[in-house]
Amino acid sequence: MNRWTECFLALICGGLFGAGLALSGMTDPANIIGFLDITGRWNPQLVFVLVAAVGTAIVGFRLLHTRSRPFFASKFHWPEASFIGGRLISGAVIFGIGWGLYGYCPGPALASLVYGQSHTVIFVVSMLAGMQLFQLLPGKRAPANLSEAQCTADRR
Amino acid sequence: MSGMALPALAGGLLIGLSAVLMMAWLGRVAGISGIVWRAVSQPSLNFGGAWRIFFIAGLLSGTWLVHQLTERAFPESPESSTWIIVLAGLLVGFGARLGGGCTSGHGVCGIGRLSLRSLVATSVFVLAAMLTVFIMMAGR
């Protein structure tokens, strides 16, 4: 599979994602905080976004089940993890607190870098530091030379 | 509010389409935290990971393009103390790695493929975020 085809298709997908975030107002933290603030003037915008995105994904993924492999790659990398345990729950709680503190999750934070505001840069750098911090946990250090297969297995 | 429902639905459709096409074309989950982490931790362009850098470039370009076409002003990032922003970023990054995904990976792709694990993760982080906002508002 041609690497440049792969990169071009990823660019298109990223573009659709970014366009969707900006169009739906999800790059504006005020809309996120407005949704999370259920005791204030509740803003349901994020619900519309999530319903449309998840609805499209459910239909699209279902259609893919008839295929044995992707159009431009050798295999589907569906996540294999299904275990619901302490790691998942505590990760979600920590993530949620950070999300509520400022109104950015990773996608909108990165997309907002084009707005050129220093707060966004500070957030993104801190987010990368947080990811690195996780890597320093005992037993979580990734081997230096991960194969592509291992990368996928590790992504859960 | 109703004026924003249509762009919100259209934007959500584009996000869902992006997730479906990522899987249909490249067999990959459009989970932003995973893509970003791999892009910065293994930036080897000659090792098959270059698509991640292109995905992120697309993410920024798509956002920029929408503002150019719709002539909508850039949203302001909220005023907040630098320490709150740093703390928020650290928690989001750490939590996304520990929990195995963020709003895109668990919220859109995970629920999109009807994963119970992702539904649980999404419900938990939405509730934790709501509680955080509630406490912050009460503290003002």
mmCIF file of N, CA, C and O in Angstrom, chain B residues 35-90:
data_model
loop_
_atom_site.group_PDB
_atom_site.id
_atom_site.type_symbol
_atom_site.label_atom_id
_atom_site.label_comp_id
_atom_site.label_asym_id
_atom_site.label_seq_id
_atom_site.Cartn_x
_atom_site.Cartn_y
_atom_site.Cartn_z
ATOM 1 N N ILE B 35 -3.913 9.009 18.318
ATOM 2 C CA ILE B 35 -3.192 9.459 17.122
ATOM 3 C C ILE B 35 -2.100 10.469 17.500
ATOM 4 O O ILE B 35 -0.950 10.363 17.073
ATOM 5 N N VAL B 36 -2.481 11.426 18.366
ATOM 6 C CA VAL B 36 -1.507 12.450 18.767
ATOM 7 C C VAL B 36 -0.354 11.834 19.551
ATOM 8 O O VAL B 36 0.817 12.143 19.319
ATOM 9 N N TRP B 37 -0.704 10.939 20.460
ATOM 10 C CA TRP B 37 0.345 10.348 21.276
ATOM 11 C C TRP B 37 1.342 9.585 20.410
ATOM 12 O O TRP B 37 2.555 9.737 20.549
ATOM 13 N N ARG B 38 0.832 8.769 19.494
ATOM 14 C CA ARG B 38 1.735 8.010 18.612
ATOM 15 C C ARG B 38 2.528 8.947 17.709
ATOM 16 O O ARG B 38 3.678 8.686 17.388
ATOM 17 N N ALA B 39 1.871 10.036 17.276
ATOM 18 C CA ALA B 39 2.552 10.967 16.370
ATOM 19 C C ALA B 39 3.746 11.626 17.050
ATOM 20 O O ALA B 39 4.788 11.822 16.426
ATOM 21 N N VAL B 40 3.605 11.974 18.333
ATOM 22 C CA VAL B 40 4.724 12.655 18.996
ATOM 23 C C VAL B 40 5.725 11.683 19.613
ATOM 24 O O VAL B 40 6.900 11.990 19.728
ATOM 25 N N SER B 41 5.259 10.476 19.991
ATOM 26 C CA SER B 41 6.189 9.556 20.646
ATOM 27 C C SER B 41 6.947 8.709 19.629
ATOM 28 O O SER B 41 8.025 8.208 19.918
ATOM 29 N N GLN B 42 6.370 8.526 18.452
ATOM 30 C CA GLN B 42 7.063 7.763 17.405
ATOM 31 C C GLN B 42 6.968 8.513 16.086
ATOM 32 O O GLN B 42 6.275 8.097 15.168
ATOM 33 N N PRO B 43 7.664 9.637 16.007
ATOM 34 C CA PRO B 43 7.486 10.484 14.819
ATOM 35 C C PRO B 43 8.233 9.975 13.591
ATOM 36 O O PRO B 43 8.479 10.734 12.665
ATOM 37 N N SER B 44 8.564 8.690 13.567
ATOM 38 C CA SER B 44 9.357 8.147 12.465
ATOM 39 C C SER B 44 8.557 8.149 11.162
ATOM 40 O O SER B 44 7.653 7.347 10.981
ATOM 41 N N LEU B 45 8.908 9.048 10.269
ATOM 42 C CA LEU B 45 8.172 9.196 9.015
ATOM 43 C C LEU B 45 8.343 7.993 8.096
ATOM 44 O O LEU B 45 7.518 7.734 7.243
ATOM 45 N N ASN B 46 9.436 7.267 8.285
ATOM 46 C CA ASN B 46 9.706 6.147 7.382
ATOM 47 C C ASN B 46 9.218 4.820 7.948
ATOM 48 O O ASN B 46 9.619 3.769 7.530
ATOM 49 N N PHE B 47 8.349 4.883 8.968
ATOM 50 C CA PHE B 47 7.999 3.659 9.677
ATOM 51 C C PHE B 47 6.504 3.366 9.615
ATOM 52 O O PHE B 47 5.986 2.556 10.355
ATOM 53 N N GLY B 48 5.808 4.045 8.742
ATOM 54 C CA GLY B 48 4.390 3.749 8.599
ATOM 55 C C GLY B 48 3.493 4.546 9.522
ATOM 56 O O GLY B 48 2.300 4.316 9.585
ATOM 57 N N GLY B 49 4.073 5.499 10.262
ATOM 58 C CA GLY B 49 3.245 6.289 11.172
ATOM 59 C C GLY B 49 2.978 7.690 10.659
ATOM 60 O O GLY B 49 2.344 8.496 11.331
ATOM 61 N N ALA B 50 3.464 7.967 9.442
ATOM 62 C CA ALA B 50 3.367 9.336 8.909
ATOM 63 C C ALA B 50 1.920 9.793 8.748
ATOM 64 O O ALA B 50 1.627 10.983 8.864
ATOM 65 N N TRP B 51 1.010 8.834 8.493
ATOM 66 C CA TRP B 51 -0.392 9.210 8.301
ATOM 67 C C TRP B 51 -0.935 9.978 9.496
ATOM 68 O O TRP B 51 -1.801 10.834 9.349
ATOM 69 N N ARG B 52 -0.403 9.699 10.702
ATOM 70 C CA ARG B 52 -0.912 10.388 11.905
ATOM 71 C C ARG B 52 -0.608 11.878 11.843
ATOM 72 O O ARG B 52 -1.432 12.714 12.215
ATOM 73 N N ILE B 53 0.589 12.205 11.370
ATOM 74 C CA ILE B 53 0.965 13.616 11.260
ATOM 75 C C ILE B 53 0.067 14.303 10.225
ATOM 76 O O ILE B 53 -0.372 15.436 10.422
ATOM 77 N N PHE B 54 -0.245 13.586 9.156
ATOM 78 C CA PHE B 54 -1.120 14.151 8.125
ATOM 79 C C PHE B 54 -2.553 14.317 8.637
ATOM 80 O O PHE B 54 -3.240 15.263 8.284
ATOM 81 N N PHE B 55 -3.000 13.373 9.466
ATOM 82 C CA PHE B 55 -4.340 13.495 10.048
ATOM 83 C C PHE B 55 -4.426 14.781 10.878
ATOM 84 O O PHE B 55 -5.394 15.542 10.774
ATOM 85 N N ILE B 56 -3.398 15.028 11.683
ATOM 86 C CA ILE B 56 -3.396 16.220 12.540
ATOM 87 C C ILE B 56 -3.317 17.490 11.683
ATOM 88 O O ILE B 56 -4.016 18.472 11.946
ATOM 89 N N ALA B 57 -2.499 17.439 10.627
ATOM 90 C CA ALA B 57 -2.426 18.589 9.713
ATOM 91 C C ALA B 57 -3.794 18.859 9.097
ATOM 92 O O ALA B 57 -4.229 20.010 8.971
ATOM 93 N N GLY B 58 -4.511 17.775 8.747
ATOM 94 C CA GLY B 58 -5.853 17.917 8.193
ATOM 95 C C GLY B 58 -6.816 18.514 9.200
ATOM 96 O O GLY B 58 -7.645 19.371 8.872
ATOM 97 N N LEU B 59 -6.690 18.065 10.461
ATOM 98 C CA LEU B 59 -7.562 18.552 11.543
ATOM 99 C C LEU B 59 -7.473 20.074 11.646
ATOM 100 O O LEU B 59 -8.491 20.774 11.733
ATOM 101 N N LEU B 60 -6.245 20.585 11.634
ATOM 102 C CA LEU B 60 -6.048 22.031 11.741
ATOM 103 C C LEU B 60 -6.524 22.752 10.471
ATOM 104 O O LEU B 60 -7.189 23.785 10.562
ATOM 105 N N SER B 61 -6.215 22.168 9.307
ATOM 106 C CA SER B 61 -6.616 22.809 8.050
ATOM 107 C C SER B 61 -8.128 22.863 7.914
ATOM 108 O O SER B 61 -8.684 23.876 7.474
ATOM 109 N N GLY B 62 -8.808 21.783 8.271
ATOM 110 C CA GLY B 62 -10.263 21.726 8.167
ATOM 111 C C GLY B 62 -10.916 22.794 9.023
ATOM 112 O O GLY B 62 -11.868 23.466 8.600
ATOM 113 N N THR B 63 -10.398 22.950 10.243
ATOM 114 C CA THR B 63 -10.920 23.971 11.148
ATOM 115 C C THR B 63 -10.728 25.359 10.544
ATOM 116 O O THR B 63 -11.658 26.180 10.506
ATOM 117 N N TRP B 64 -9.531 25.600 10.058
ATOM 118 C CA TRP B 64 -9.203 26.910 9.478
ATOM 119 C C TRP B 64 -10.100 27.208 8.278
ATOM 120 O O TRP B 64 -10.652 28.292 8.152
ATOM 121 N N LEU B 65 -10.284 26.184 7.440
ATOM 122 C CA LEU B 65 -11.068 26.341 6.217
ATOM 123 C C LEU B 65 -12.521 26.723 6.521
ATOM 124 O O LEU B 65 -13.100 27.590 5.855
ATOM 125 N N VAL B 66 -13.107 26.078 7.536
ATOM 126 C CA VAL B 66 -14.503 26.382 7.888
ATOM 127 C C VAL B 66 -14.644 27.849 8.284
ATOM 128 O O VAL B 66 -15.584 28.529 7.879
ATOM 129 N N HIS B 67 -13.676 28.347 9.045
ATOM 130 C CA HIS B 67 -13.768 29.753 9.453
ATOM 131 C C HIS B 67 -13.587 30.690 8.260
ATOM 132 O O HIS B 67 -14.197 31.760 8.208
ATOM 133 N N GLN B 68 -12.753 30.280 7.297
ATOM 134 C CA GLN B 68 -12.583 31.111 6.102
ATOM 135 C C GLN B 68 -13.868 31.135 5.278
ATOM 136 O O GLN B 68 -14.311 32.186 4.822
ATOM 137 N N LEU B 69 -14.493 29.946 5.107
ATOM 138 C CA LEU B 69 -15.671 29.847 4.238
ATOM 139 C C LEU B 69 -16.908 30.462 4.873
ATOM 140 O O LEU B 69 -17.720 31.075 4.190
ATOM 141 N N THR B 70 -17.082 30.270 6.189
ATOM 142 C CA THR B 70 -18.295 30.775 6.836
ATOM 143 C C THR B 70 -18.098 32.189 7.367
ATOM 144 O O THR B 70 -19.042 32.814 7.835
ATOM 145 N N GLU B 71 -16.865 32.677 7.330
ATOM 146 C CA GLU B 71 -16.523 34.005 7.858
ATOM 147 C C GLU B 71 -16.948 34.159 9.310
ATOM 148 O O GLU B 71 -17.268 35.253 9.764
ATOM 149 N N ARG B 72 -16.982 33.030 10.014
ATOM 150 C CA ARG B 72 -17.299 33.076 11.437
ATOM 151 C C ARG B 72 -16.030 33.439 12.214
ATOM 152 O O ARG B 72 -14.942 32.967 11.865
ATOM 153 N N ALA B 73 -16.178 34.287 13.224
ATOM 154 C CA ALA B 73 -15.011 34.716 14.008
ATOM 155 C C ALA B 73 -14.426 33.542 14.790
ATOM 156 O O ALA B 73 -15.146 32.602 15.145
ATOM 157 N N PHE B 74 -13.132 33.592 15.050
ATOM 158 C CA PHE B 74 -12.510 32.580 15.899
ATOM 159 C C PHE B 74 -13.089 32.680 17.307
ATOM 160 O O PHE B 74 -13.240 33.785 17.826
ATOM 161 N N PRO B 75 -13.414 31.544 17.937
ATOM 162 C CA PRO B 75 -13.878 31.622 19.325
ATOM 163 C C PRO B 75 -12.735 32.027 20.260
ATOM 164 O O PRO B 75 -11.582 31.710 20.010
ATOM 165 N N GLU B 76 -13.096 32.751 21.294
ATOM 166 C CA GLU B 76 -12.099 33.152 22.293
ATOM 167 C C GLU B 76 -11.825 31.990 23.232
ATOM 168 O O GLU B 76 -12.756 31.302 23.650
ATOM 169 N N SER B 77 -10.569 31.763 23.564
ATOM 170 C CA SER B 77 -10.315 30.789 24.626
ATOM 171 C C SER B 77 -10.638 31.466 25.955
ATOM 172 O O SER B 77 -10.351 32.645 26.139
ATOM 173 N N PRO B 78 -11.299 30.745 26.865
ATOM 174 C CA PRO B 78 -11.790 31.386 28.084
ATOM 175 C C PRO B 78 -10.650 31.921 28.957
ATOM 176 O O PRO B 78 -9.557 31.370 28.965
ATOM 177 N N GLU B 79 -10.949 32.989 29.671
ATOM 178 C CA GLU B 79 -9.997 33.504 30.653
ATOM 179 C C GLU B 79 -9.888 32.512 31.789
ATOM 180 O O GLU B 79 -10.892 32.004 32.287
ATOM 181 N N SER B 80 -8.685 32.218 32.177
ATOM 182 C CA SER B 80 -8.494 31.311 33.285
ATOM 183 C C SER B 80 -7.059 31.470 33.734
ATOM 184 O O SER B 80 -6.215 31.935 32.966
ATOM 185 N N SER B 81 -6.782 31.099 34.981
ATOM 186 C CA SER B 81 -5.398 31.217 35.424
ATOM 187 C C SER B 81 -4.559 30.165 34.706
ATOM 188 O O SER B 81 -5.036 29.077 34.373
ATOM 189 N N THR B 82 -3.311 30.519 34.435
ATOM 190 C CA THR B 82 -2.423 29.604 33.713
ATOM 191 C C THR B 82 -2.334 28.258 34.416
ATOM 192 O O THR B 82 -2.275 27.209 33.767
ATOM 193 N N TRP B 83 -2.369 28.280 35.732
ATOM 194 C CA TRP B 83 -2.221 27.020 36.475
ATOM 195 C C TRP B 83 -3.408 26.092 36.265
ATOM 196 O O TRP B 83 -3.244 24.884 36.222
ATOM 197 N N ILE B 84 -4.591 26.697 36.150
ATOM 198 C CA ILE B 84 -5.788 25.880 35.869
ATOM 199 C C ILE B 84 -5.655 25.232 34.483
ATOM 200 O O ILE B 84 -5.956 24.053 34.291
ATOM 201 N N ILE B 85 -5.171 26.024 33.501
ATOM 202 C CA ILE B 85 -5.023 25.496 32.137
ATOM 203 C C ILE B 85 -3.995 24.366 32.116
ATOM 204 O O ILE B 85 -4.216 23.323 31.495
ATOM 205 N N VAL B 86 -2.875 24.573 32.813
ATOM 206 C CA VAL B 86 -1.837 23.543 32.865
ATOM 207 C C VAL B 86 -2.383 22.280 33.520
ATOM 208 O O VAL B 86 -2.214 21.161 33.008
ATOM 209 N N LEU B 87 -3.085 22.462 34.648
ATOM 210 C CA LEU B 87 -3.655 21.309 35.349
ATOM 211 C C LEU B 87 -4.668 20.583 34.462
ATOM 212 O O LEU B 87 -4.656 19.345 34.356
ATOM 213 N N ALA B 88 -5.537 21.365 33.807
ATOM 214 C CA ALA B 88 -6.546 20.765 32.920
ATOM 215 C C ALA B 88 -5.877 19.944 31.820
ATOM 216 O O ALA B 88 -6.267 18.805 31.542
ATOM 217 N N GLY B 89 -4.836 20.502 31.205
ATOM 218 C CA GLY B 89 -4.125 19.798 30.131
ATOM 219 C C GLY B 89 -3.475 18.518 30.642
ATOM 220 O O GLY B 89 -3.585 17.457 30.000
ATOM 221 N N LEU B 90 -2.809 18.605 31.782
ATOM 222 C CA LEU B 90 -2.152 17.416 32.354
ATOM 223 C C LEU B 90 -3.170 16.307 32.603
ATOM 224 O O LEU B 90 -2.943 15.139 32.260
#
